[in-house]
mmCIF file of C-alpha atoms in Angstrom:
data_model
loop_
_atom_site.group_PDB
_atom_site.id
_atom_site.type_symbol
_atom_site.label_atom_id
_atom_site.label_comp_id
_atom_site.label_asym_id
_atom_site.label_seq_id
_atom_site.Cartn_x
_atom_site.Cartn_y
_atom_site.Cartn_z
ATOM 1 C CA UNK A 2 -5.826 48.114 -65.004
ATOM 2 C CA UNK A 3 -4.029 51.680 -64.213
ATOM 3 C CA UNK A 4 -0.562 50.198 -64.690
ATOM 4 C CA UNK A 5 -0.178 49.159 -68.077
ATOM 5 C CA UNK A 6 -1.736 52.265 -69.236
ATOM 6 C CA UNK A 7 0.893 54.037 -67.302
ATOM 7 C CA UNK A 8 3.991 52.054 -68.845
ATOM 8 C CA UNK A 9 2.455 52.664 -72.199
ATOM 9 C CA UNK A 10 2.289 56.262 -71.840
ATOM 10 C CA UNK A 11 5.756 56.224 -70.340
ATOM 11 C CA UNK A 12 7.165 54.200 -73.159
ATOM 12 C CA UNK A 13 5.572 56.365 -75.797
ATOM 13 C CA UNK A 14 7.104 59.374 -74.395
ATOM 14 C CA UNK A 15 10.624 57.914 -73.872
ATOM 15 C CA UNK A 16 10.242 56.497 -77.718
ATOM 16 C CA UNK A 17 9.127 59.951 -79.006
ATOM 17 C CA UNK A 18 11.906 61.729 -76.726
ATOM 18 C CA UNK A 19 14.677 59.314 -78.387
ATOM 19 C CA UNK A 20 13.494 60.282 -82.050
ATOM 20 C CA UNK A 21 13.444 63.702 -81.731
ATOM 21 C CA UNK A 22 16.829 63.856 -79.560
ATOM 22 C CA UNK A 23 18.013 61.877 -82.413
ATOM 23 C CA UNK A 24 17.132 64.561 -85.069
ATOM 24 C CA UNK A 25 17.560 67.695 -83.135
ATOM 25 C CA UNK A 26 19.880 67.043 -80.220
ATOM 26 C CA UNK A 27 18.729 67.648 -76.712
ATOM 27 C CA UNK A 28 18.931 71.610 -76.609
ATOM 28 C CA UNK A 29 16.838 71.613 -80.134
ATOM 29 C CA UNK A 30 14.049 69.580 -78.626
ATOM 30 C CA UNK A 31 11.307 70.906 -76.542
ATOM 31 C CA UNK A 32 8.949 68.966 -74.475
ATOM 32 C CA UNK A 33 6.473 70.358 -76.629
ATOM 33 C CA UNK A 34 7.441 68.777 -79.386
ATOM 34 C CA UNK A 35 7.917 65.289 -77.147
ATOM 35 C CA UNK A 36 4.167 65.558 -76.044
ATOM 36 C CA UNK A 37 2.792 66.321 -79.718
ATOM 37 C CA UNK A 38 4.793 63.223 -81.065
ATOM 38 C CA UNK A 39 3.738 60.919 -78.173
ATOM 39 C CA UNK A 40 0.324 62.315 -78.264
ATOM 40 C CA UNK A 41 0.371 62.941 -74.552
ATOM 41 C CA UNK A 42 -0.096 66.215 -72.445
ATOM 42 C CA UNK A 43 2.563 68.132 -70.431
ATOM 43 C CA UNK A 44 0.984 66.917 -67.074
ATOM 44 C CA UNK A 45 2.300 63.200 -68.260
ATOM 45 C CA UNK A 46 5.635 64.253 -68.966
ATOM 46 C CA UNK A 47 5.630 65.803 -65.584
ATOM 47 C CA UNK A 48 4.249 62.735 -63.998
ATOM 48 C CA UNK A 49 6.632 60.447 -65.280
ATOM 49 C CA UNK A 50 9.798 62.187 -65.378
ATOM 50 C CA UNK A 51 9.545 65.669 -63.506
ATOM 51 C CA UNK A 52 11.641 67.613 -65.973
ATOM 52 C CA UNK A 53 13.315 67.481 -69.107
ATOM 53 C CA UNK A 54 16.822 66.703 -67.671
ATOM 54 C CA UNK A 55 15.265 63.655 -66.132
ATOM 55 C CA UNK A 56 13.426 62.698 -69.319
ATOM 56 C CA UNK A 57 17.050 62.710 -71.233
ATOM 57 C CA UNK A 58 18.389 60.611 -68.563
ATOM 58 C CA UNK A 59 15.646 58.153 -68.783
ATOM 59 C CA UNK A 60 15.983 58.169 -72.592
ATOM 60 C CA UNK A 61 19.511 56.640 -71.659
ATOM 61 C CA UNK A 62 18.749 54.406 -68.914
ATOM 62 C CA UNK A 63 15.939 52.364 -71.064
ATOM 63 C CA UNK A 64 18.874 51.292 -73.108
ATOM 64 C CA UNK A 65 21.724 51.489 -71.047
ATOM 65 C CA UNK A 66 20.625 49.355 -68.235
ATOM 66 C CA UNK A 67 20.213 46.166 -70.673
ATOM 67 C CA UNK A 68 23.325 46.760 -72.360
ATOM 68 C CA UNK A 69 25.396 47.096 -69.202
ATOM 69 C CA UNK A 70 23.969 44.176 -67.512
ATOM 70 C CA UNK A 71 24.881 41.949 -70.486
ATOM 71 C CA UNK A 72 28.227 43.526 -70.759
ATOM 72 C CA UNK A 73 28.845 42.545 -66.998
ATOM 73 C CA UNK A 74 27.147 39.081 -67.196
ATOM 74 C CA UNK A 75 29.737 38.463 -70.256
ATOM 75 C CA UNK A 76 32.759 39.664 -68.693
ATOM 76 C CA UNK A 77 32.122 37.887 -65.610
ATOM 77 C CA UNK A 78 31.522 34.374 -67.890
ATOM 78 C CA UNK A 79 34.999 35.560 -69.710
ATOM 79 C CA UNK A 80 37.218 36.060 -66.721
ATOM 80 C CA UNK A 81 35.716 32.615 -65.142
ATOM 81 C CA UNK A 82 35.692 30.548 -68.486
ATOM 82 C CA UNK A 83 39.118 32.149 -70.195
ATOM 83 C CA UNK A 84 41.326 33.722 -67.209
ATOM 84 C CA UNK A 85 44.154 35.969 -68.832
ATOM 85 C CA UNK A 86 42.747 35.988 -72.241
ATOM 86 C CA UNK A 87 42.420 39.290 -73.623
ATOM 87 C CA UNK A 88 39.952 38.551 -76.216
ATOM 88 C CA UNK A 89 36.989 37.249 -74.549
ATOM 89 C CA UNK A 90 37.054 40.398 -72.393
ATOM 90 C CA UNK A 91 37.039 42.764 -75.593
ATOM 91 C CA UNK A 92 33.928 40.692 -76.629
ATOM 92 C CA UNK A 93 32.148 41.258 -73.821
ATOM 93 C CA UNK A 94 32.253 44.901 -74.147
ATOM 94 C CA UNK A 95 31.821 45.330 -77.823
ATOM 95 C CA UNK A 96 29.103 42.442 -78.375
ATOM 96 C CA UNK A 97 26.233 43.906 -76.076
ATOM 97 C CA UNK A 98 26.546 47.484 -77.481
ATOM 98 C CA UNK A 99 26.413 45.904 -81.190
ATOM 99 C CA UNK A 100 23.414 44.125 -80.459
ATOM 100 C CA UNK A 101 21.911 47.170 -79.053
ATOM 101 C CA UNK A 102 22.582 49.167 -82.159
ATOM 102 C CA UNK A 103 21.059 46.279 -84.164
ATOM 103 C CA UNK A 104 17.849 46.025 -81.859
ATOM 104 C CA UNK A 105 14.883 46.820 -84.516
ATOM 105 C CA UNK A 106 13.086 48.952 -81.649
ATOM 106 C CA UNK A 107 14.909 51.889 -82.121
ATOM 107 C CA UNK A 108 18.119 50.823 -81.812
ATOM 108 C CA UNK A 109 19.526 53.048 -84.725
ATOM 109 C CA UNK A 110 17.765 56.427 -83.113
ATOM 110 C CA UNK A 111 19.907 55.752 -79.813
ATOM 111 C CA UNK A 112 22.768 55.323 -81.486
ATOM 112 C CA UNK A 113 22.486 58.842 -82.978
ATOM 113 C CA UNK A 114 21.507 59.892 -79.453
ATOM 114 C CA UNK A 115 24.872 58.386 -78.160
ATOM 115 C CA UNK A 116 26.422 60.788 -80.880
ATOM 116 C CA UNK A 117 24.588 63.511 -79.959
ATOM 117 C CA UNK A 118 25.732 63.453 -76.350
ATOM 118 C CA UNK A 119 29.245 63.397 -77.768
ATOM 119 C CA UNK A 120 28.667 66.580 -79.598
ATOM 120 C CA UNK A 121 26.699 68.420 -77.158
ATOM 121 C CA UNK A 122 27.947 69.978 -73.885
ATOM 122 C CA UNK A 123 25.596 68.709 -71.546
ATOM 123 C CA UNK A 124 27.260 68.460 -68.096
ATOM 124 C CA UNK A 125 24.244 67.200 -66.468
ATOM 125 C CA UNK A 126 23.916 64.145 -68.797
ATOM 126 C CA UNK A 127 27.858 63.586 -68.756
ATOM 127 C CA UNK A 128 27.417 63.471 -64.501
ATOM 128 C CA UNK A 129 24.601 60.979 -64.768
ATOM 129 C CA UNK A 130 26.288 58.678 -67.356
ATOM 130 C CA UNK A 131 29.391 59.030 -65.148
ATOM 131 C CA UNK A 132 27.767 58.149 -61.957
ATOM 132 C CA UNK A 133 25.623 55.444 -63.387
ATOM 133 C CA UNK A 134 27.859 53.459 -65.771
ATOM 134 C CA UNK A 135 31.282 54.875 -64.840
ATOM 135 C CA UNK A 136 31.741 51.463 -62.989
ATOM 136 C CA UNK A 137 31.760 49.288 -66.092
ATOM 137 C CA UNK A 138 34.538 51.125 -67.847
ATOM 138 C CA UNK A 139 36.391 50.656 -64.597
ATOM 139 C CA UNK A 140 35.470 46.875 -64.123
ATOM 140 C CA UNK A 141 36.643 46.411 -67.947
ATOM 141 C CA UNK A 142 39.852 48.276 -67.056
ATOM 142 C CA UNK A 143 40.760 46.152 -64.128
ATOM 143 C CA UNK A 144 40.173 43.142 -66.425
ATOM 144 C CA UNK A 145 41.979 44.314 -68.986
ATOM 145 C CA UNK A 146 44.662 45.609 -66.737
ATOM 146 C CA UNK A 147 45.274 41.942 -65.598
ATOM 147 C CA UNK A 148 45.687 40.911 -69.175
ATOM 148 C CA UNK A 149 48.247 43.672 -69.726
ATOM 149 C CA UNK A 150 50.195 44.305 -66.682
ATOM 150 C CA UNK A 151 53.041 46.132 -68.907
ATOM 151 C CA UNK A 152 50.669 49.568 -69.783
ATOM 152 C CA UNK A 153 50.351 51.998 -66.944
ATOM 153 C CA UNK A 154 46.635 53.042 -66.147
ATOM 154 C CA UNK A 155 46.962 56.346 -68.174
ATOM 155 C CA UNK A 156 48.083 54.672 -71.310
ATOM 156 C CA UNK A 157 45.461 51.633 -70.790
ATOM 157 C CA UNK A 158 42.706 54.363 -70.404
ATOM 158 C CA UNK A 159 43.793 56.261 -73.216
ATOM 159 C CA UNK A 160 43.516 52.713 -75.261
ATOM 160 C CA UNK A 161 40.134 52.061 -73.802
ATOM 161 C CA UNK A 162 38.881 55.468 -74.874
ATOM 162 C CA UNK A 163 40.235 55.012 -78.407
ATOM 163 C CA UNK A 164 38.155 51.397 -78.213
ATOM 164 C CA UNK A 165 34.795 53.086 -76.940
ATOM 165 C CA UNK A 166 35.045 55.620 -79.958
ATOM 166 C CA UNK A 167 35.948 52.946 -82.371
ATOM 167 C CA UNK A 168 32.733 51.252 -81.306
ATOM 168 C CA UNK A 169 30.355 54.068 -81.228
ATOM 169 C CA UNK A 170 31.461 54.353 -84.771
ATOM 170 C CA UNK A 171 30.631 50.888 -85.492
ATOM 171 C CA UNK A 172 27.267 50.921 -83.959
ATOM 172 C CA UNK A 173 26.675 53.792 -86.422
ATOM 173 C CA UNK A 174 26.927 51.513 -89.396
ATOM 174 C CA UNK A 175 28.086 54.827 -91.286
ATOM 175 C CA UNK A 176 31.551 53.372 -92.331
ATOM 176 C CA UNK A 177 32.891 51.998 -95.709
ATOM 177 C CA UNK A 178 31.503 48.685 -94.926
ATOM 178 C CA UNK A 179 27.782 47.967 -95.475
ATOM 179 C CA UNK A 180 25.870 45.169 -94.985
ATOM 180 C CA UNK A 181 26.086 43.017 -97.985
ATOM 181 C CA UNK A 182 22.493 41.977 -99.569
ATOM 182 C CA UNK A 183 23.072 38.226 -99.019
ATOM 183 C CA UNK A 184 24.324 38.721 -95.331
ATOM 184 C CA UNK A 185 21.583 38.952 -92.260
ATOM 185 C CA UNK A 186 22.035 41.469 -89.721
ATOM 186 C CA UNK A 187 23.013 39.005 -87.095
ATOM 187 C CA UNK A 188 26.009 37.752 -89.574
ATOM 188 C CA UNK A 189 26.850 41.437 -90.508
ATOM 189 C CA UNK A 190 27.048 42.292 -86.657
ATOM 190 C CA UNK A 191 29.127 39.032 -85.627
ATOM 191 C CA UNK A 192 31.447 39.919 -88.457
ATOM 192 C CA UNK A 193 31.814 43.561 -87.179
ATOM 193 C CA UNK A 194 32.422 41.886 -83.615
ATOM 194 C CA UNK A 195 35.297 40.093 -84.992
ATOM 195 C CA UNK A 196 37.036 42.587 -86.555
ATOM 196 C CA UNK A 197 36.812 45.324 -83.987
ATOM 197 C CA UNK A 198 37.879 42.573 -81.384
ATOM 198 C CA UNK A 199 41.136 41.836 -83.435
ATOM 199 C CA UNK A 200 41.514 45.360 -84.214
ATOM 200 C CA UNK A 201 41.204 46.490 -80.432
ATOM 201 C CA UNK A 202 43.372 43.613 -79.135
ATOM 202 C CA UNK A 203 46.440 44.404 -81.534
ATOM 203 C CA UNK A 204 46.024 48.239 -80.263
ATOM 204 C CA UNK A 205 45.848 47.553 -76.736
ATOM 205 C CA UNK A 206 48.846 45.108 -76.856
ATOM 206 C CA UNK A 207 51.088 47.813 -79.030
ATOM 207 C CA UNK A 208 54.070 48.576 -77.237
ATOM 208 C CA UNK A 209 54.095 51.351 -74.678
ATOM 209 C CA UNK A 210 56.516 54.319 -75.117
#
């Protein structure tokens, strides 16, 4: 009977940390705030995470492991079923991220946490993300290069960086286009994905200098 209670405590801590990091940033959030919101003591945080740095990392791991698996699974299917086609590769990169952003169980908070990661110069977090998820960008880079052999690696990675930035903005749902009251979240997300895929495909295929 002990394990479910431990998992429940761990999830409460992660949820509280995610919410507070979204509001106050990593440096601006104390472990005392996390334990207060999660209704646990500091010993529980130390038991499950060991340090604030590990807690930050685990907030990302909790969301990104699933998204990464979805991306790579969809990429594998795209390469198998649509060899040489650009848009299915882009869909594999874009659609799982937009699905994560629409997750009713804290997806919006995690998008704000991602924005904090861009804004704050947390070298430990950047290293963690690079070490654990950098291979995903490399896999997509290889797949895109096969479709775009005319682009040198530096140009391709510039454009992939711009795509990642545009995707983060789309995930935030903070732009000019808002979901119409008549459209479901799934319909709005699908439209956003289609438009971003087309936009990204055009940008990636633009002539290099």
